[in-house]
Amino acid sequence: MKKIKNEAELLNKFCDVFHVKPLLRTPFLNTEYNEVWSTDGRVFIGINPEILTKEYPKGEHPFPKLEFPCEKTITIEALNKAFNSCPMVDEEVVVEDAVECEECDGSGTVYWEYTDNHGNTHERLMDCPICNGEGEIEPCKTKKTGKKIIAEDTVVEVRNAHFFANQLRLLKTAMEYLNADTVKMTHNDPKGANEFIISKDIRIIIMPMLFDYSFSCSAKLELVD
Ligand SMILES: [Zn+2]
């Protein structure tokens, strides 16, 4: 069986080193499905361990329910076309950390006390008057990298479901990494897991965003039957 090269590079794009669940901070072998998983809880890649070379810590994590079956194909050109119509912003990196407010220890809130006409005191946790509730005296300093990236809250419609463009982009990243020109979309749930099959050994699941009218949709992905 053909192994994946630089598997760590691919897997590490999907997990979240700061995730509240320690299991999700690194890739792991999900013993329930015999798949190596890497996920931040929103986007997930599952790979047959037989095409991987490394050993992974074992864990168990339930699979999101797969509903709304469908049979559609997504091409890399269609993904590019959708991303090209998304609004772009300047990429910025933090060059100097924010200066925390010492009055409230960076929390932005302090206890206020009020004495009423009867001499009773009342306490409330409210905005810190020194930093006006910001938690910092000096905001962090950022620098533009010169690169353009897709704006954070950009939404792409994929048939029944809506995705944040930056989460859908991980699908494209994996396809490029694995030299796949197309993927099969097998489940297209507006509120639950959407499944994309890259090959018989590799699949990706993306949880959609719950679209409402406070968002506007920037692009509609074209699908092939
Ligand atoms: Zn403060």
Short mmCIF file of N, CA and C and ligand atoms in Angstrom, two decimals, residues 101-110 128-137, ligand 1:
data_model
loop_
_atom_site.label_atom_id
_atom_site.label_comp_id
_atom_site.label_asym_id
_atom_site.label_seq_id
_atom_site.Cartn_x
_atom_site.Cartn_y
_atom_site.Cartn_z
N CYS A 101 -3.64 45.29 31.82
CA CYS A 101 -4.02 46.26 32.85
C CYS A 101 -3.75 45.64 34.23
N GLU A 102 -2.95 46.33 35.04
CA GLU A 102 -2.58 45.77 36.36
C GLU A 102 -3.73 45.90 37.36
N GLU A 103 -4.59 46.88 37.14
CA GLU A 103 -5.69 47.11 38.04
C GLU A 103 -6.62 45.89 38.13
N CYS A 104 -6.92 45.31 36.98
CA CYS A 104 -7.88 44.19 36.93
C CYS A 104 -7.20 42.89 36.52
N ASP A 105 -5.87 42.87 36.50
CA ASP A 105 -5.09 41.70 36.06
C ASP A 105 -5.50 41.22 34.67
N GLY A 106 -5.88 42.14 33.84
CA GLY A 106 -6.19 41.77 32.45
C GLY A 106 -7.60 41.21 32.25
N SER A 107 -8.39 41.13 33.34
CA SER A 107 -9.72 40.54 33.19
C SER A 107 -10.72 41.54 32.60
N GLY A 108 -10.45 42.84 32.78
CA GLY A 108 -11.38 43.86 32.28
C GLY A 108 -12.51 44.17 33.25
N THR A 109 -12.60 43.41 34.37
CA THR A 109 -13.69 43.66 35.33
C THR A 109 -13.15 43.80 36.76
N VAL A 110 -13.82 44.62 37.56
CA VAL A 110 -13.48 44.78 38.99
C VAL A 110 -14.79 44.89 39.78
N CYS A 128 -13.75 47.51 34.43
CA CYS A 128 -12.65 48.17 35.13
C CYS A 128 -12.54 49.63 34.63
N PRO A 129 -12.49 50.62 35.55
CA PRO A 129 -12.47 52.03 35.12
C PRO A 129 -11.10 52.46 34.56
N ILE A 130 -10.07 51.69 34.85
CA ILE A 130 -8.73 52.07 34.39
C ILE A 130 -8.55 51.74 32.90
N CYS A 131 -9.00 50.56 32.52
CA CYS A 131 -8.83 50.15 31.11
C CYS A 131 -10.17 50.17 30.36
N ASN A 132 -11.22 50.67 30.98
CA ASN A 132 -12.56 50.70 30.39
C ASN A 132 -13.05 49.32 29.95
N GLY A 133 -12.67 48.30 30.72
CA GLY A 133 -13.15 46.95 30.43
C GLY A 133 -12.38 46.22 29.35
N GLU A 134 -11.32 46.86 28.83
CA GLU A 134 -10.55 46.22 27.76
C GLU A 134 -9.60 45.15 28.30
N GLY A 135 -9.17 45.29 29.54
CA GLY A 135 -8.21 44.34 30.10
C GLY A 135 -6.76 44.65 29.74
N GLU A 136 -6.60 45.63 28.86
CA GLU A 136 -5.24 46.02 28.48
C GLU A 136 -5.10 47.53 28.35
N ILE A 137 -3.90 48.01 28.65
CA ILE A 137 -3.61 49.44 28.61
C ILE A 137 -3.13 49.83 27.21
ZN ZN B 1 -8.36 47.12 33.91
#
